[in-house]
Short mmCIF file of C-alpha atoms in Angstrom, two decimals:
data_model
loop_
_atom_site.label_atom_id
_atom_site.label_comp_id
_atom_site.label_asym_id
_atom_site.label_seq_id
_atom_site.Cartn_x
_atom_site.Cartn_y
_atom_site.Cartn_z
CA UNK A 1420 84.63 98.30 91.23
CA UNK A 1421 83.39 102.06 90.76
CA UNK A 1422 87.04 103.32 90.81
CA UNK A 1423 88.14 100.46 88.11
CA UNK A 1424 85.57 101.41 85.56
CA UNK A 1425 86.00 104.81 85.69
CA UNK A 1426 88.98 104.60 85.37
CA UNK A 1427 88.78 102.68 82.32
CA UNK A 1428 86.37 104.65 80.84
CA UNK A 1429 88.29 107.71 81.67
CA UNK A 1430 91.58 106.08 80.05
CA UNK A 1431 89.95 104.60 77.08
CA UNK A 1432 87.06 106.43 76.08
CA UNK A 1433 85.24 102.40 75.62
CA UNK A 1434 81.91 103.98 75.73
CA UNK A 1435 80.39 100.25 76.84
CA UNK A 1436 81.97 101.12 80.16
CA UNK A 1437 79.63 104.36 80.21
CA UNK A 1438 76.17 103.11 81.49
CA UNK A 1439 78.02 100.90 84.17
CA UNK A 1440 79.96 104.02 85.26
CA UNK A 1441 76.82 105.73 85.40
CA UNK A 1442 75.27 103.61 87.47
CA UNK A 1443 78.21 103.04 89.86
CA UNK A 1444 77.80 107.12 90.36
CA UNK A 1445 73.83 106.94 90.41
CA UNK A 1446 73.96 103.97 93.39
CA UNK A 1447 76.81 106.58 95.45
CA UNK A 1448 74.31 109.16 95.54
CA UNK A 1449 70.94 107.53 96.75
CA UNK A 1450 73.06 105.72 99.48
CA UNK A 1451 74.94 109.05 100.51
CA UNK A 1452 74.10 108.85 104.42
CA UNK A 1453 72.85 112.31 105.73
CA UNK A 1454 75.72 112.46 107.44
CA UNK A 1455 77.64 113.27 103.97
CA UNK A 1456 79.38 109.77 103.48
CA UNK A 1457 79.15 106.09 103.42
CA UNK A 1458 79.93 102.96 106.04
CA UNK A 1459 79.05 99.49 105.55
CA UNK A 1460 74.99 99.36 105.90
CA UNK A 1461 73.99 101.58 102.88
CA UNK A 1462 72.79 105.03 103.66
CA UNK A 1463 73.34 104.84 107.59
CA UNK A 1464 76.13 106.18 109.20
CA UNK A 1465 79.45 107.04 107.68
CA UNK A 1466 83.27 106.60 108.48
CA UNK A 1467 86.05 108.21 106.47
CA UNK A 1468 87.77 105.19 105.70
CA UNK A 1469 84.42 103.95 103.65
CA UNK A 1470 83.98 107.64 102.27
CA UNK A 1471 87.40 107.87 100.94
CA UNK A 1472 87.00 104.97 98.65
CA UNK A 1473 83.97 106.43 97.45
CA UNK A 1474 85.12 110.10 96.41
CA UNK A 1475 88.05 108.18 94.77
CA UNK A 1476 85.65 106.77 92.71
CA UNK A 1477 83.30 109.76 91.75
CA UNK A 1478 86.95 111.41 91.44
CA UNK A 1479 87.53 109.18 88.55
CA UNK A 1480 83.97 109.21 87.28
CA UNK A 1481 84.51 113.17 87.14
CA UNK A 1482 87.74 112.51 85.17
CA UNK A 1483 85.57 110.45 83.06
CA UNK A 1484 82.95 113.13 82.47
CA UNK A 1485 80.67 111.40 83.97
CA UNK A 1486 78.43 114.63 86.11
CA UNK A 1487 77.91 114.16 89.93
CA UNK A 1488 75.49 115.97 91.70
CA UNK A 1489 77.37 119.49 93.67
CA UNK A 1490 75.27 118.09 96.61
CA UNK A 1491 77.00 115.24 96.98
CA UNK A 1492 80.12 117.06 97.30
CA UNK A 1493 78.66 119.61 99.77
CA UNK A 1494 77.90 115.96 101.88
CA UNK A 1495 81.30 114.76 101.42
CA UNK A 1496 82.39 118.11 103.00
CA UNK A 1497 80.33 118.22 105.82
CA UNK A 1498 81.28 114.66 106.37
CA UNK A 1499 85.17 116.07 106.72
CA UNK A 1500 83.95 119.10 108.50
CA UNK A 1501 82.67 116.08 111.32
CA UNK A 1502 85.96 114.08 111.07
CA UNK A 1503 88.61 116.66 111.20
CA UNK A 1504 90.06 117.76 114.06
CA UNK A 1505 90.13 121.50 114.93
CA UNK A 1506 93.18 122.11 113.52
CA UNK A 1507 91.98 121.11 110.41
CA UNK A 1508 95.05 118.95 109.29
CA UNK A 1509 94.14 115.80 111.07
CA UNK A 1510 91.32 113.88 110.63
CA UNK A 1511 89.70 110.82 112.32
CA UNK A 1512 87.85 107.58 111.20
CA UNK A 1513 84.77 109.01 113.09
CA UNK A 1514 83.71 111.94 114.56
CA UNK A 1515 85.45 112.26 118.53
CA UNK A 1516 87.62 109.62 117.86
CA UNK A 1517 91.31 110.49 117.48
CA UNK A 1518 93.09 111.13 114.40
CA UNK A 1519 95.41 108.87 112.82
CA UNK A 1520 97.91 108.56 109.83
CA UNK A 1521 95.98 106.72 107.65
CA UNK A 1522 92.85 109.02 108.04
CA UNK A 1523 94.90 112.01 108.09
CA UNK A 1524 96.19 111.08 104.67
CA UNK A 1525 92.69 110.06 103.78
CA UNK A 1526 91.09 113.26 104.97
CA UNK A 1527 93.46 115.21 103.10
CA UNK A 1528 93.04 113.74 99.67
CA UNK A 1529 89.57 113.90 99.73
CA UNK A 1530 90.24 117.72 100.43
CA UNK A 1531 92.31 117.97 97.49
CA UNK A 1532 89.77 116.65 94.79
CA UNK A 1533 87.12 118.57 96.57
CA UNK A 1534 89.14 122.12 95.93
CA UNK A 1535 92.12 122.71 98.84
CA UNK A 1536 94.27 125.01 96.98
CA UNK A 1537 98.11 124.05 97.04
CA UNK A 1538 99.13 127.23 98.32
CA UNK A 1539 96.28 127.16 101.73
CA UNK A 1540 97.99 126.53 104.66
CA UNK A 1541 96.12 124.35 106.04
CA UNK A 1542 97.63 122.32 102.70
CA UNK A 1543 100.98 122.95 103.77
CA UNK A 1544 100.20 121.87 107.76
CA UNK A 1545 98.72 118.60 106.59
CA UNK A 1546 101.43 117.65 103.72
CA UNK A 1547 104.48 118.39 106.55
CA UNK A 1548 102.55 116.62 109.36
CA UNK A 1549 102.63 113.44 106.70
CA UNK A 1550 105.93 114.06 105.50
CA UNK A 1551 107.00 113.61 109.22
CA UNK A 1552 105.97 110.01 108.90
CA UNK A 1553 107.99 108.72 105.89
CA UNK A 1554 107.11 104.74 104.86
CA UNK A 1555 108.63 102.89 107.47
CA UNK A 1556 108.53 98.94 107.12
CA UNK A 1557 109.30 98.79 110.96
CA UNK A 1558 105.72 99.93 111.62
CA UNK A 1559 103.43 98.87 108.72
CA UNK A 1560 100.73 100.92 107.67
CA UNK A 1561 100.14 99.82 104.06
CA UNK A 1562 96.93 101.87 104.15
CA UNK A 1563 98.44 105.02 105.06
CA UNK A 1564 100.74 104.70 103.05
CA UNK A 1565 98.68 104.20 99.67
CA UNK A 1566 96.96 107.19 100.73
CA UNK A 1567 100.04 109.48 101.87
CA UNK A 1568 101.65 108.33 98.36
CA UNK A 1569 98.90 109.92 96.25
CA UNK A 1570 98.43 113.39 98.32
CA UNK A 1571 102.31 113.80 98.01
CA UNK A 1572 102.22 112.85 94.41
CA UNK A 1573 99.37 115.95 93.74
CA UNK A 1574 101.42 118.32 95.83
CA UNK A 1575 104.43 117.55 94.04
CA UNK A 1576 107.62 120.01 94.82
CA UNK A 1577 109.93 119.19 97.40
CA UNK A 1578 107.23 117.25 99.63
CA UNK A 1579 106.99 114.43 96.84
CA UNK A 1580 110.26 113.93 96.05
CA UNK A 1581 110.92 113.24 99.73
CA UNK A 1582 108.21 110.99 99.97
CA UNK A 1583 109.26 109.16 96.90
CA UNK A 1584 113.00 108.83 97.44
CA UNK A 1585 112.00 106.64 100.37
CA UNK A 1586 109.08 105.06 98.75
CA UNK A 1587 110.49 103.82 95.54
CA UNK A 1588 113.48 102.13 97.69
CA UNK A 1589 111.69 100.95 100.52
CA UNK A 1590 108.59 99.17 98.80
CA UNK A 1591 110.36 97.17 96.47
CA UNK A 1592 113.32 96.30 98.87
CA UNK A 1593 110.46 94.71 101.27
CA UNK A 1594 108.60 92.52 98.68
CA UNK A 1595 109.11 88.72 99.10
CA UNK A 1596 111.98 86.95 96.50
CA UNK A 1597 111.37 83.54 97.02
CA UNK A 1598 109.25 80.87 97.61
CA UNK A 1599 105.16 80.39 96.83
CA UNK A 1600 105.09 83.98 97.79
CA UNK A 1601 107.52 85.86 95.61
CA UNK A 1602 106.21 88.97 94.23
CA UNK A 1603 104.11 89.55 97.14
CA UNK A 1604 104.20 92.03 100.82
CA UNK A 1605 104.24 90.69 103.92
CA UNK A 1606 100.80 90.66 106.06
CA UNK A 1607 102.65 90.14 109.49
CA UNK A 1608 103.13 93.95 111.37
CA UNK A 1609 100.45 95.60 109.85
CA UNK A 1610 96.99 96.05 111.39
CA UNK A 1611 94.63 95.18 108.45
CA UNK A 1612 96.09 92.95 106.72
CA UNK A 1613 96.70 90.63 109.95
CA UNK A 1614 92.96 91.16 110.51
CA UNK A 1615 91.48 90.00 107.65
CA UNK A 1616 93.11 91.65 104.43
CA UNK A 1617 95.78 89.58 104.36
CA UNK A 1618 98.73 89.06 101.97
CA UNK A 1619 96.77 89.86 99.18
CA UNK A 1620 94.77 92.83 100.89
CA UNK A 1621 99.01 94.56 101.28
CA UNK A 1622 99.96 93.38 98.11
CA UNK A 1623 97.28 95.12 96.35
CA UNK A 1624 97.97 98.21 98.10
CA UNK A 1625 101.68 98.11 97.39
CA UNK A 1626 100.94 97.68 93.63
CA UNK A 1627 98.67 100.82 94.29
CA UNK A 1628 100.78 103.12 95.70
CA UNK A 1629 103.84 102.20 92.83
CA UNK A 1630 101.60 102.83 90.27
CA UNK A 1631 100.59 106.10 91.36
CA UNK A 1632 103.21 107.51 89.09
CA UNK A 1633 101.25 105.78 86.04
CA UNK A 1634 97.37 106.61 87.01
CA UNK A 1635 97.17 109.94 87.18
CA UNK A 1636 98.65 113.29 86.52
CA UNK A 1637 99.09 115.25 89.50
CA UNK A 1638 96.34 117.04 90.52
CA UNK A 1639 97.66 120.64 90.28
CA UNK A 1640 100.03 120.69 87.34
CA UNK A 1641 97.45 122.11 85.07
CA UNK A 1642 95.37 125.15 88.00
CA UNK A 1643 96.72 127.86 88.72
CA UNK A 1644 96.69 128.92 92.25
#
């Protein structure tokens, strides 16, 4: 909800979408856990699948110009600093658990928006790790792949174009034709959605990730670094 009006504020300038925004900012801050981020009870504990959502959000308030506090970015940071492991480029969904995909991806987003240059190399580790793991519809992972999608998109260069030459064919090629369901993604083979998300949960993701062409520019097109 947080991400959707900023958004809309940020695309519109509809300054009745202001105080909500506001607020949506004003609730991520008192329930900031002291570990840095967010999980499902508010202000206790924090998981980096929870805190991603969240710094997309206060991402798009920002882009709204919509202030959040500096501390709540030096939490977000000390909530990676927990998560990642210590190579830096892969990150898990708590701390001494072991890294995945998705939270890799995740991790690494979050970095961007909270100031990895293009050029670090810790940058460059993370965005060839991912680019090792192309979208695959043999071995779902809708979530990673939303996430992967928009940290290639940022870097741009040769990394995003390889991503999206397989992305742009793959997605569409695997929605559903016919039937009830046409227009839709599949739940069956991956994790979340056959837990709980379901068809909708993928399908919403899929629209995501194909519109991340359309929501924002890339991150670095306009820094120099």
């Amino acid at each position: 909800g947080m991400i959707v009006v900023c958004e809309l504020l940020a695309m519109t300038g509809d300054e009745r979408l202001r105080e909500p925004a506001i607020k949506a900012v004003a609730f991520s801050e008192k329930y900031q856990s002291p570990e840095g981020g967010w999980r499902y009870s508010l202000g206790v504990d924090a998981d980096l699948s929870v805190t991603g959502w969240f710094v997309i959000g206060l991402q798009s308030a920002r882009m709204a110009g919509i202030d959040v506090k500096p501390e709540t970015w030096a939490g977000i940071e000390r909530m990676l600093y927990r998560v990642a492991s210590e190579d830096g480029i892969r990150y898990s969904y708590k701390k001494n658990e072991e890294p995945t995909l998705s939270m890799t991806a995740e991790g690494v987003l979050c970095r961007q928006y909270l100031g990895w240059k293009k050029a670090e190399p810790q940058m460059a580790d993370s965005v060839a790790y991912l680019t090792a793991h192309p979208i695959d519809f043999a071995a779902k992972d809708y979530y990673y792949w939303y996430y992967a999608t928009q940290v290639m998109h940022n870097v741009e260069g040769e990394a995003w174009a390889t991503w999206n030459q397989v992305m742009r064919e793959a997605i569409p090629a695997n929605q559903t034709r016919t039937g009830r369901e046409r227009g839709s993604w599949e739940p069956e083979g991956d994790r979340y959605a056959m837990s709980g998300g379901g068809r909708l949960y993928g399908t919403t993701l899929m629209i995501l990730t194909l519109e991340s062409y359309y929501r924002h520019l890339p991150l670095y097109r306009y820094r120099t670094e």
